[in-house]
Amino acid sequence: MGRNMIDYTRHCGFNFDNSYLRLPSALYSQCMPSSVCAPELVILNDELAQSMALNFSILAQQDLAMLFSGNHCPQGAVPFSQAYAGHQFGHFTMLGDGRAHILGEHLTKAGDRFDIQFKGSGVTPYSRRGDGRATLGPMLREYIISEAMFALGIPTTRSLAVVLTGEDVIREASLPGAILTRVASSHIRVGTFEYAAAKNDVALVNTLMTYALNRHFPNIKESSNIAVAFFRTVMSSQIDLIVNWMRVGFIHGVMNTDNMSISGETIDYGPCAFMNVYNPNTVYSSIDHMGRYAYANQATIAQWNLARLAEVLLPLFDKNIDNSIQFAQEILADFSELFQQKWTQMMASKLGLFKLESGDAQLISDLLDWMKKNNADYTNTFRDLSQIEKPNKNQYHSKEFSKWFERWQVRRHQNKQNLKLSTRLMVQNNPAIIPRNHIVERVLNSAIQGDYIPLFDFLAVLKFPYKDCPQSMYLMPPVPDEDVRQTFCGT
């Protein structure tokens, strides 16, 4: 493991403590990233680095490229790839990091632990005949969307850097190869637990659960039934995440169990996108022909995925299998009610309502029905409503909308808080800027051609999604010939 080990620790502040490697070796394989011929830094997330107490300012561009390509490995790092399984579109399969290497776990002085992972860094024992590489467009797409999600206040993995490899990758055409450096609180997935269960080793499942609990939910270690408390906590974090996605119109696109992080962070930005016109059946994934992962189905799929996790944890809930099944059924039965409560409260906040009252659910439903019937833009409609006065656009002049608007104003005046505070609540929950798919594709196409200025400009705007933006090009939904209706699993 000593190839190209470089002492970046003293200069950059790396502090590796690779706790995952103290788990049974069945859960991972130690392996080095494949070297690349001519790495070149495309982008470095200095703000993220600083938040992790890392300082790359003294490194030259070429040193940064060598570091984030995997050609140079910091001292203390022990690269490995994780094993996991997953239900992909409902079908179980054994998987693993087929083109990703975790460089190590960086531990800050404050005690925060971060996985630092390369994507597109070469063949691993789990590559399944793949080349282990990635192309520039999908790596930059993950950078854009993950950083936008962070700015929107949604739990997410983040992107630290993207480098070109200097090597072409053959997909539908010959495309520039690239490596993304991703940061996560961990990469433990529902699929990781499924992999352990597939080994028919209850002790391995228990060890993994204990590790995940200590890493992410240490506050529940004193619970009378730790496995049950763990499952309830994971379910709660997933409900919060999906509600947050729906707040901003985000559609993940591939909610397979291997893309569901135990920590409650959004992970794996493949065929994801933000909805323009409000339609609960919106799908962007090119391979989701049946709408399994449509916008409105995301909560149902999260519950389905959690049922798969419950199946793995059954031996840990209770020694009596009947009791274990009852625990699982009772917890999962709470999902729909908990989700509905949190979703309704979220939607109420988008409408400036502080406390749910009788009739609020109908008020919300009537607005969404109007939006769907009139092909209203999801983001812009709620942002328009977040103004002091009634929005002055043609679509809001209909009798149907005016009647709804009057009902809503009566309801807002029933708040104990004044209208100014109500409006502030709306502005805090309704972004002005989202990474609209047609703009994402436009800046990616420019970047692939070597022009990164549109990318940097777009990222600068996305940092402040709740501020009014004078640049209308980022606010407007696509015209018909701009609309990008399909995204692909390139990440």
Short mmCIF file of C-alpha atoms in Angstrom, two decimals:
data_model
loop_
_atom_site.label_atom_id
_atom_site.label_comp_id
_atom_site.label_asym_id
_atom_site.label_seq_id
_atom_site.Cartn_x
_atom_site.Cartn_y
_atom_site.Cartn_z
CA MET A 1 0.00 0.00 0.00
CA GLY A 2 3.03 2.28 -0.10
CA ARG A 3 2.89 3.41 -3.77
CA ASN A 4 3.42 7.14 -4.08
CA MET A 5 2.75 7.83 -0.39
CA ILE A 6 3.22 11.58 0.09
CA ASP A 7 3.32 13.53 3.35
CA TYR A 8 0.41 15.89 2.75
CA THR A 9 -0.52 15.58 6.42
CA ARG A 10 1.83 18.23 7.70
CA HIS A 11 1.02 20.66 4.89
CA CYS A 12 -2.71 20.13 4.31
CA GLY A 13 -3.98 18.89 7.65
CA PHE A 14 -5.05 15.35 6.76
CA ASN A 15 -5.74 13.31 9.88
CA PHE A 16 -6.74 9.78 8.91
CA ASP A 17 -8.38 7.36 11.33
CA ASN A 18 -9.72 4.50 9.23
CA SER A 19 -12.26 2.94 11.56
CA TYR A 20 -14.13 1.09 8.80
CA LEU A 21 -11.05 -1.06 8.23
CA ARG A 22 -11.40 -2.37 11.77
CA LEU A 23 -14.61 -4.09 10.70
CA PRO A 24 -14.53 -7.67 9.35
CA SER A 25 -12.75 -7.80 5.99
CA ALA A 26 -15.83 -9.29 4.30
CA LEU A 27 -17.19 -5.73 4.09
CA TYR A 28 -14.38 -4.25 2.00
CA SER A 29 -11.28 -4.86 -0.09
CA GLN A 30 -8.10 -2.85 0.28
CA CYS A 31 -7.01 -1.69 -3.17
CA MET A 32 -5.23 1.28 -4.67
CA PRO A 33 -6.69 3.71 -7.22
CA SER A 34 -5.32 3.15 -10.70
CA SER A 35 -2.79 5.75 -11.76
CA VAL A 36 -3.66 8.06 -14.67
CA CYS A 37 -1.36 9.52 -17.30
CA ALA A 38 -1.97 13.27 -17.20
CA PRO A 39 -4.17 14.50 -14.35
CA GLU A 40 -5.40 18.09 -14.49
CA LEU A 41 -7.39 19.89 -11.82
CA VAL A 42 -10.76 21.20 -13.03
CA ILE A 43 -12.26 22.47 -9.77
CA LEU A 44 -11.46 22.46 -6.06
CA ASN A 45 -14.03 23.24 -3.37
CA ASP A 46 -11.99 25.51 -1.09
CA GLU A 47 -14.95 26.28 1.19
CA LEU A 48 -15.61 22.60 1.82
CA ALA A 49 -11.90 21.99 2.43
CA GLN A 50 -11.76 24.78 5.00
CA SER A 51 -14.83 23.43 6.79
CA MET A 52 -12.96 20.13 7.11
CA ALA A 53 -9.86 21.92 8.46
CA LEU A 54 -7.93 21.13 5.28
CA ASN A 55 -5.69 23.69 3.61
CA PHE A 56 -4.62 23.11 0.00
CA SER A 57 -3.53 26.70 -0.69
CA ILE A 58 0.19 25.91 -0.53
CA LEU A 59 -0.01 23.12 -3.12
CA ALA A 60 0.68 23.80 -6.78
CA GLN A 61 -1.98 22.91 -9.35
CA GLN A 62 -0.05 19.85 -10.45
CA ASP A 63 0.32 18.61 -6.88
CA LEU A 64 -3.44 18.99 -6.42
CA ALA A 65 -4.06 17.08 -9.63
CA MET A 66 -1.76 14.26 -8.50
CA LEU A 67 -3.48 14.12 -5.11
CA PHE A 68 -7.08 14.11 -6.36
CA SER A 69 -6.39 11.67 -9.17
CA GLY A 70 -5.03 9.08 -6.74
CA ASN A 71 -1.55 9.20 -8.30
CA HIS A 72 -0.24 10.44 -4.97
CA CYS A 73 -1.61 9.05 -1.73
CA PRO A 74 -1.38 10.98 1.56
CA GLN A 75 0.38 9.31 4.46
CA GLY A 76 -2.11 7.66 6.77
CA ALA A 77 -4.56 6.89 3.99
CA VAL A 78 -5.33 3.22 3.37
CA PRO A 79 -7.49 3.12 0.22
CA PHE A 80 -10.24 0.52 -0.01
CA SER A 81 -13.50 -0.22 -1.79
CA GLN A 82 -16.67 -1.19 0.04
CA ALA A 83 -18.74 -4.29 -0.58
CA TYR A 84 -22.50 -3.91 -0.62
CA ALA A 85 -25.59 -5.35 -2.25
CA GLY A 86 -28.82 -3.74 -3.36
CA HIS A 87 -32.31 -4.03 -4.70
CA GLN A 88 -32.11 -2.30 -8.07
CA PHE A 89 -35.59 -1.59 -9.42
CA GLY A 90 -36.80 -4.21 -6.97
CA HIS A 91 -34.33 -6.95 -7.93
CA PHE A 92 -31.61 -8.07 -5.52
CA THR A 93 -27.99 -8.28 -6.62
CA MET A 94 -24.53 -8.34 -5.03
CA LEU A 95 -22.59 -5.18 -5.79
CA GLY A 96 -19.76 -3.09 -4.36
CA ASP A 97 -17.70 -0.06 -5.31
CA GLY A 98 -17.02 -0.89 -8.94
CA ARG A 99 -15.13 2.31 -9.67
CA ALA A 100 -14.67 4.01 -6.33
CA HIS A 101 -12.00 4.01 -3.65
CA ILE A 102 -12.34 5.45 -0.18
CA LEU A 103 -9.05 7.21 0.46
CA GLY A 104 -9.66 7.18 4.18
CA GLU A 105 -11.59 8.81 7.01
CA HIS A 106 -10.48 12.33 7.83
CA LEU A 107 -11.02 13.19 11.50
CA THR A 108 -11.15 16.86 12.51
CA LYS A 109 -10.08 18.21 15.90
CA ALA A 110 -13.76 18.81 16.62
CA GLY A 111 -14.38 15.07 16.21
CA ASP A 112 -16.17 15.23 12.86
CA ARG A 113 -15.44 12.22 10.66
CA PHE A 114 -15.57 12.33 6.87
CA ASP A 115 -15.12 9.63 4.27
CA ILE A 116 -13.02 10.94 1.39
CA GLN A 117 -13.84 8.90 -1.70
CA PHE A 118 -12.68 8.91 -5.31
CA LYS A 119 -15.21 8.05 -8.04
CA GLY A 120 -13.91 6.95 -11.42
CA SER A 121 -10.59 5.93 -9.91
CA GLY A 122 -10.18 2.55 -11.58
CA VAL A 123 -10.96 -1.13 -11.35
CA THR A 124 -11.76 -2.74 -8.00
CA PRO A 125 -12.62 -6.31 -6.99
CA TYR A 126 -16.28 -5.31 -7.46
CA SER A 127 -16.01 -3.87 -10.98
CA ARG A 128 -17.95 -6.72 -12.61
CA ARG A 129 -16.07 -6.42 -15.93
CA GLY A 130 -16.37 -2.62 -15.92
CA ASP A 131 -13.44 -0.31 -16.66
CA GLY A 132 -13.65 1.49 -13.30
CA ARG A 133 -13.60 4.89 -14.96
CA ALA A 134 -15.97 7.85 -15.21
CA THR A 135 -16.40 10.71 -17.65
CA LEU A 136 -16.23 14.44 -17.04
CA GLY A 137 -19.92 15.30 -17.54
CA PRO A 138 -21.41 13.02 -14.87
CA MET A 139 -18.65 13.90 -12.36
CA LEU A 140 -19.34 17.60 -12.80
CA ARG A 141 -23.09 16.92 -12.62
CA GLU A 142 -22.64 15.37 -9.19
CA TYR A 143 -20.48 18.32 -8.16
CA ILE A 144 -23.16 20.81 -9.24
CA ILE A 145 -26.18 19.02 -7.77
CA SER A 146 -24.60 17.96 -4.48
CA GLU A 147 -23.31 21.46 -3.79
CA ALA A 148 -26.69 22.93 -4.75
CA MET A 149 -28.38 20.54 -2.33
CA PHE A 150 -26.02 21.61 0.44
CA ALA A 151 -26.82 25.27 -0.19
CA LEU A 152 -30.55 24.41 -0.13
CA GLY A 153 -30.05 23.01 3.38
CA ILE A 154 -30.64 19.37 2.47
CA PRO A 155 -28.44 16.61 3.96
CA THR A 156 -26.09 15.43 1.24
CA THR A 157 -22.73 14.04 0.34
CA ARG A 158 -20.54 16.82 -1.03
CA SER A 159 -17.94 17.29 -3.74
CA LEU A 160 -14.38 18.33 -2.97
CA ALA A 161 -12.70 18.21 -6.37
CA VAL A 162 -12.87 17.06 -9.98
CA VAL A 163 -9.81 16.25 -12.08
CA LEU A 164 -9.39 15.25 -15.68
CA THR A 165 -7.39 12.06 -16.08
CA GLY A 166 -5.88 12.85 -19.48
CA GLU A 167 -7.37 9.60 -20.75
CA ASP A 168 -10.46 9.04 -22.87
CA VAL A 169 -13.23 6.76 -21.67
CA ILE A 170 -15.34 4.83 -24.15
CA ARG A 171 -19.07 5.07 -23.55
CA GLU A 172 -21.51 5.95 -26.33
CA ALA A 173 -18.53 7.88 -27.69
CA SER A 174 -14.96 8.64 -26.69
CA LEU A 175 -15.28 11.08 -23.76
CA PRO A 176 -12.80 12.81 -21.43
CA GLY A 177 -12.15 10.78 -18.29
CA ALA A 178 -12.49 12.37 -14.87
CA ILE A 179 -12.38 11.58 -11.16
CA LEU A 180 -14.65 13.12 -8.52
CA THR A 181 -13.61 13.41 -4.89
CA ARG A 182 -16.71 12.93 -2.74
CA VAL A 183 -17.07 13.66 0.97
CA ALA A 184 -19.65 11.87 3.13
CA SER A 185 -20.35 11.29 6.79
CA SER A 186 -20.07 7.64 5.70
CA HIS A 187 -20.88 5.42 2.73
CA ILE A 188 -22.88 2.87 4.72
CA ARG A 189 -26.04 2.05 2.80
CA VAL A 190 -29.10 -0.11 3.26
CA GLY A 191 -27.36 -2.27 0.66
CA THR A 192 -24.35 -2.64 2.98
CA PHE A 193 -26.63 -4.33 5.50
CA GLU A 194 -28.16 -6.46 2.76
CA TYR A 195 -24.67 -7.61 1.79
CA ALA A 196 -23.89 -8.61 5.37
CA ALA A 197 -27.19 -10.48 5.63
CA ALA A 198 -26.48 -12.30 2.37
CA LYS A 199 -23.41 -13.79 4.07
CA ASN A 200 -25.82 -15.56 6.47
CA ASP A 201 -23.81 -14.12 9.36
CA VAL A 202 -25.96 -12.51 12.08
CA ALA A 203 -22.84 -11.53 13.99
CA LEU A 204 -21.61 -9.57 10.95
CA VAL A 205 -24.94 -7.73 10.71
CA ASN A 206 -24.78 -6.93 14.43
CA THR A 207 -21.20 -5.69 14.13
CA LEU A 208 -22.14 -3.45 11.21
CA MET A 209 -25.19 -2.10 13.04
CA THR A 210 -23.15 -1.33 16.15
CA TYR A 211 -20.56 0.45 14.04
CA ALA A 212 -23.18 2.49 12.15
CA LEU A 213 -24.96 3.36 15.38
CA ASN A 214 -21.76 4.55 17.08
CA ARG A 215 -20.77 6.56 14.03
CA HIS A 216 -24.10 8.22 13.27
CA PHE A 217 -26.52 7.84 16.19
CA PRO A 218 -24.48 7.52 19.42
CA ASN A 219 -27.32 9.12 21.40
CA ILE A 220 -29.38 5.91 21.21
CA LYS A 221 -26.70 3.57 22.60
CA GLU A 222 -28.49 3.37 25.95
CA SER A 223 -31.83 2.31 24.47
CA SER A 224 -33.44 -0.79 25.92
CA ASN A 225 -33.63 -2.35 22.45
CA ILE A 226 -30.77 -0.92 20.41
CA ALA A 227 -31.72 -2.58 17.12
CA VAL A 228 -35.29 -1.27 17.28
CA ALA A 229 -34.07 2.20 18.25
CA PHE A 230 -31.57 2.11 15.40
CA PHE A 231 -34.23 1.20 12.86
CA ARG A 232 -36.63 3.87 14.11
CA THR A 233 -33.88 6.49 13.92
CA VAL A 234 -32.91 5.51 10.39
CA MET A 235 -36.57 5.66 9.36
CA SER A 236 -36.99 9.11 10.87
CA SER A 237 -33.90 10.43 9.09
CA GLN A 238 -35.15 9.05 5.76
CA ILE A 239 -38.56 10.65 6.20
CA ASP A 240 -36.91 14.00 6.92
CA LEU A 241 -34.74 13.61 3.82
CA ILE A 242 -37.59 12.77 1.44
CA VAL A 243 -39.71 15.64 2.80
CA ASN A 244 -36.77 17.96 2.11
CA TRP A 245 -36.41 16.61 -1.44
CA MET A 246 -40.09 17.24 -2.11
CA ARG A 247 -39.88 20.73 -0.64
CA VAL A 248 -37.60 21.81 -3.50
CA GLY A 249 -38.99 19.54 -6.21
CA PHE A 250 -36.00 17.19 -6.29
CA ILE A 251 -36.29 13.77 -7.94
CA HIS A 252 -33.48 11.36 -7.09
CA GLY A 253 -34.14 9.03 -10.00
CA VAL A 254 -32.60 5.78 -8.70
CA MET A 255 -33.69 5.10 -5.14
CA ASN A 256 -32.25 1.60 -5.12
CA THR A 257 -31.31 0.29 -1.68
CA ASP A 258 -27.62 0.69 -2.54
CA ASN A 259 -28.33 4.41 -3.05
CA MET A 260 -29.93 4.91 0.38
CA SER A 261 -27.46 6.11 2.98
CA ILE A 262 -28.02 5.03 6.58
CA SER A 263 -26.94 8.50 7.75
CA GLY A 264 -29.84 10.23 5.98
CA GLU A 265 -27.66 12.02 3.44
CA THR A 266 -28.53 12.21 -0.24
CA ILE A 267 -26.08 10.00 -2.11
CA ASP A 268 -25.33 9.07 -5.73
CA TYR A 269 -26.50 11.78 -8.10
CA GLY A 270 -27.14 9.88 -11.30
CA PRO A 271 -30.35 10.53 -13.28
CA CYS A 272 -31.56 13.13 -10.79
CA ALA A 273 -33.18 16.46 -11.61
CA PHE A 274 -35.38 19.22 -10.22
CA MET A 275 -38.96 19.39 -11.38
CA ASN A 276 -40.01 22.36 -13.53
CA VAL A 277 -43.77 22.13 -14.22
CA TYR A 278 -45.53 20.62 -11.22
CA ASN A 279 -46.59 17.06 -11.93
CA PRO A 280 -46.35 14.40 -9.20
CA ASN A 281 -45.67 11.75 -11.86
CA THR A 282 -42.55 13.45 -13.16
CA VAL A 283 -39.69 11.07 -14.03
CA TYR A 284 -36.27 12.02 -15.37
CA SER A 285 -34.37 8.72 -15.36
CA SER A 286 -33.90 7.29 -18.83
CA ILE A 287 -34.27 3.75 -17.49
CA ASP A 288 -37.31 4.28 -15.21
CA HIS A 289 -39.93 3.34 -17.80
CA MET A 290 -42.63 2.49 -15.25
CA GLY A 291 -42.24 5.56 -13.03
CA ARG A 292 -41.07 3.57 -10.01
CA TYR A 293 -38.96 6.51 -8.81
CA ALA A 294 -41.26 9.35 -9.85
CA TYR A 295 -41.47 12.48 -7.70
CA ALA A 296 -44.62 11.42 -5.82
CA ASN A 297 -43.41 7.83 -5.33
CA GLN A 298 -40.27 8.71 -3.38
CA ALA A 299 -41.84 8.29 0.06
CA THR A 300 -43.37 4.94 -0.91
CA ILE A 301 -40.00 3.73 -2.19
CA ALA A 302 -38.25 4.90 0.96
CA GLN A 303 -40.71 2.82 2.98
CA TRP A 304 -40.10 -0.17 0.69
CA ASN A 305 -36.34 0.21 1.12
CA LEU A 306 -36.73 0.44 4.88
CA ALA A 307 -38.70 -2.80 4.82
CA ARG A 308 -35.65 -4.42 3.24
CA LEU A 309 -33.51 -3.07 6.09
CA ALA A 310 -36.02 -4.38 8.62
CA GLU A 311 -35.73 -7.85 7.10
CA VAL A 312 -31.98 -7.75 7.69
CA LEU A 313 -32.39 -6.58 11.29
CA LEU A 314 -35.08 -9.10 12.29
CA PRO A 315 -32.63 -11.42 14.12
CA LEU A 316 -31.48 -8.43 16.20
CA PHE A 317 -34.93 -7.08 17.16
CA ASP A 318 -35.76 -10.09 19.34
CA LYS A 319 -34.73 -13.70 19.82
CA ASN A 320 -38.32 -14.69 19.05
CA ILE A 321 -38.91 -14.27 15.33
CA ASP A 322 -42.62 -13.58 15.78
CA ASN A 323 -41.81 -10.71 18.15
CA SER A 324 -39.25 -9.39 15.67
CA ILE A 325 -41.76 -9.39 12.83
CA GLN A 326 -44.25 -7.58 15.03
CA PHE A 327 -41.64 -4.91 15.90
CA ALA A 328 -40.87 -4.39 12.21
CA GLN A 329 -44.51 -4.23 11.19
CA GLU A 330 -45.42 -1.77 13.92
CA ILE A 331 -42.54 0.58 13.09
CA LEU A 332 -43.15 0.46 9.35
CA ALA A 333 -46.87 1.02 9.95
CA ASP A 334 -45.96 4.39 11.47
CA PHE A 335 -44.16 5.51 8.31
CA SER A 336 -47.13 6.84 6.35
CA GLU A 337 -48.57 8.86 9.21
CA LEU A 338 -45.19 10.31 10.19
CA PHE A 339 -44.39 11.19 6.60
CA GLN A 340 -47.79 12.79 6.03
CA GLN A 341 -47.43 14.89 9.18
CA LYS A 342 -43.97 16.13 8.24
CA TRP A 343 -44.88 16.66 4.58
CA THR A 344 -47.99 18.67 5.47
CA GLN A 345 -46.04 20.80 7.94
CA MET A 346 -43.37 21.39 5.29
CA MET A 347 -45.96 22.47 2.73
CA ALA A 348 -47.59 24.70 5.31
CA SER A 349 -44.23 26.38 5.90
CA LYS A 350 -43.94 26.96 2.15
CA LEU A 351 -47.24 28.83 2.46
CA GLY A 352 -46.17 30.83 5.51
CA LEU A 353 -48.29 28.91 8.01
CA PHE A 354 -46.60 28.31 11.35
CA LYS A 355 -48.97 25.82 12.93
CA LEU A 356 -51.24 23.35 11.21
CA GLU A 357 -54.94 24.02 11.54
CA SER A 358 -58.06 22.26 10.31
CA GLY A 359 -58.45 22.86 6.59
CA ASP A 360 -54.74 23.42 5.87
CA ALA A 361 -54.36 20.07 4.12
CA GLN A 362 -57.20 20.98 1.76
CA LEU A 363 -55.69 24.42 1.14
CA ILE A 364 -52.42 22.77 0.15
CA SER A 365 -54.13 20.15 -1.99
CA ASP A 366 -56.19 22.73 -3.86
CA LEU A 367 -53.08 24.76 -4.73
CA LEU A 368 -51.24 21.69 -6.01
CA ASP A 369 -54.28 20.66 -8.06
CA TRP A 370 -54.38 24.13 -9.62
CA MET A 371 -50.64 24.00 -10.33
CA LYS A 372 -50.90 20.65 -12.07
CA LYS A 373 -53.95 21.66 -14.13
CA ASN A 374 -52.29 24.91 -15.24
CA ASN A 375 -48.77 23.53 -15.84
CA ALA A 376 -47.41 25.93 -13.23
CA ASP A 377 -43.70 25.93 -12.46
CA TYR A 378 -43.19 24.42 -8.99
CA THR A 379 -40.30 26.60 -7.86
CA ASN A 380 -41.48 29.89 -9.35
CA THR A 381 -45.06 29.54 -8.12
CA PHE A 382 -44.03 29.21 -4.48
CA ARG A 383 -41.41 31.94 -4.87
CA ASP A 384 -44.02 34.23 -6.44
CA LEU A 385 -46.30 33.61 -3.48
CA SER A 386 -43.43 34.54 -1.15
CA GLN A 387 -43.94 38.22 -1.95
CA ILE A 388 -45.83 40.81 0.06
CA GLU A 389 -48.33 41.51 -2.71
CA LYS A 390 -50.31 39.17 -4.92
CA PRO A 391 -48.06 38.12 -7.84
CA ASN A 392 -48.92 40.01 -11.00
CA LYS A 393 -48.63 37.40 -13.73
CA ASN A 394 -51.29 36.30 -16.19
CA GLN A 395 -51.52 32.78 -14.75
CA TYR A 396 -52.62 34.20 -11.39
CA HIS A 397 -55.56 36.22 -12.83
CA SER A 398 -58.00 33.33 -13.12
CA LYS A 399 -61.07 33.17 -10.92
CA GLU A 400 -60.02 29.76 -9.58
CA PHE A 401 -56.65 31.01 -8.39
CA SER A 402 -58.09 34.28 -7.04
CA LYS A 403 -60.57 32.37 -4.87
CA TRP A 404 -57.77 30.15 -3.56
CA PHE A 405 -55.60 33.22 -2.92
CA GLU A 406 -58.34 34.87 -0.87
CA ARG A 407 -58.77 31.73 1.25
CA TRP A 408 -55.02 31.58 1.80
CA GLN A 409 -54.85 35.24 2.87
CA VAL A 410 -57.62 34.68 5.41
CA ARG A 411 -55.69 31.68 6.74
CA ARG A 412 -52.41 33.64 6.95
CA HIS A 413 -54.09 36.31 9.06
CA GLN A 414 -55.02 33.59 11.54
CA ASN A 415 -51.33 33.10 12.33
CA LYS A 416 -50.29 34.47 15.69
CA GLN A 417 -47.22 35.87 13.87
CA ASN A 418 -47.58 38.86 11.56
CA LEU A 419 -47.46 38.78 7.75
CA LYS A 420 -43.84 39.92 7.71
CA LEU A 421 -42.78 36.85 9.67
CA SER A 422 -45.03 34.67 7.53
CA THR A 423 -43.34 35.97 4.39
CA ARG A 424 -39.91 35.41 5.93
CA LEU A 425 -40.87 31.79 6.65
CA MET A 426 -41.86 31.35 3.01
CA VAL A 427 -38.66 32.88 1.68
CA GLN A 428 -36.67 30.52 3.91
CA ASN A 429 -38.46 27.47 2.51
CA ASN A 430 -38.98 28.44 -1.14
CA PRO A 431 -35.78 28.81 -3.15
CA ALA A 432 -35.50 31.25 -6.01
CA ILE A 433 -32.70 29.26 -7.63
CA ILE A 434 -32.51 25.54 -8.32
CA PRO A 435 -30.13 23.77 -10.73
CA ARG A 436 -32.61 23.44 -13.57
CA ASN A 437 -31.77 20.52 -15.80
CA HIS A 438 -31.50 22.47 -19.06
CA ILE A 439 -28.97 24.85 -17.49
CA VAL A 440 -27.02 21.96 -15.95
CA GLU A 441 -26.76 20.31 -19.36
CA ARG A 442 -25.74 23.59 -20.98
CA VAL A 443 -22.86 24.24 -18.58
CA LEU A 444 -21.75 20.59 -18.77
CA ASN A 445 -21.61 20.73 -22.56
CA SER A 446 -19.48 23.88 -22.33
CA ALA A 447 -17.17 22.23 -19.79
CA ILE A 448 -16.71 19.15 -21.97
CA GLN A 449 -15.62 21.53 -24.74
CA GLY A 450 -13.08 23.10 -22.37
CA ASP A 451 -15.03 26.24 -21.39
CA TYR A 452 -15.52 26.25 -17.60
CA ILE A 453 -16.71 29.84 -17.18
CA PRO A 454 -20.45 28.96 -17.40
CA LEU A 455 -19.86 26.24 -14.77
CA PHE A 456 -18.16 28.61 -12.34
CA ASP A 457 -20.80 31.30 -12.90
CA PHE A 458 -23.60 28.79 -12.27
CA LEU A 459 -21.99 27.45 -9.10
CA ALA A 460 -21.61 30.99 -7.76
CA VAL A 461 -25.36 31.61 -8.19
CA LEU A 462 -26.32 28.25 -6.66
CA LYS A 463 -24.55 29.13 -3.40
CA PHE A 464 -27.37 31.51 -2.46
CA PRO A 465 -30.61 29.80 -3.52
CA TYR A 466 -32.91 31.74 -1.19
CA LYS A 467 -31.80 35.18 -2.33
CA ASP A 468 -33.49 36.97 -5.19
CA CYS A 469 -31.39 36.62 -8.31
CA PRO A 470 -31.25 39.44 -10.90
CA GLN A 471 -30.03 37.03 -13.59
CA SER A 472 -33.29 35.84 -15.11
CA MET A 473 -31.60 33.13 -17.19
CA TYR A 474 -31.27 31.04 -14.00
CA LEU A 475 -34.88 31.64 -12.93
CA MET A 476 -36.81 30.78 -16.05
CA PRO A 477 -38.05 27.27 -16.78
CA PRO A 478 -37.02 25.85 -20.13
CA VAL A 479 -38.86 26.66 -23.32
CA PRO A 480 -40.01 23.49 -25.12
CA ASP A 481 -36.90 23.05 -27.28
CA GLU A 482 -34.63 23.51 -24.21
CA ASP A 483 -36.36 20.99 -21.97
CA VAL A 484 -34.14 18.03 -21.02
CA ARG A 485 -36.50 15.23 -20.04
CA GLN A 486 -34.01 12.38 -19.62
CA THR A 487 -30.94 11.98 -17.46
CA PHE A 488 -28.66 8.99 -17.28
CA CYS A 489 -26.85 6.82 -14.72
CA GLY A 490 -23.41 8.18 -15.56
CA THR A 491 -22.24 8.90 -12.04
#
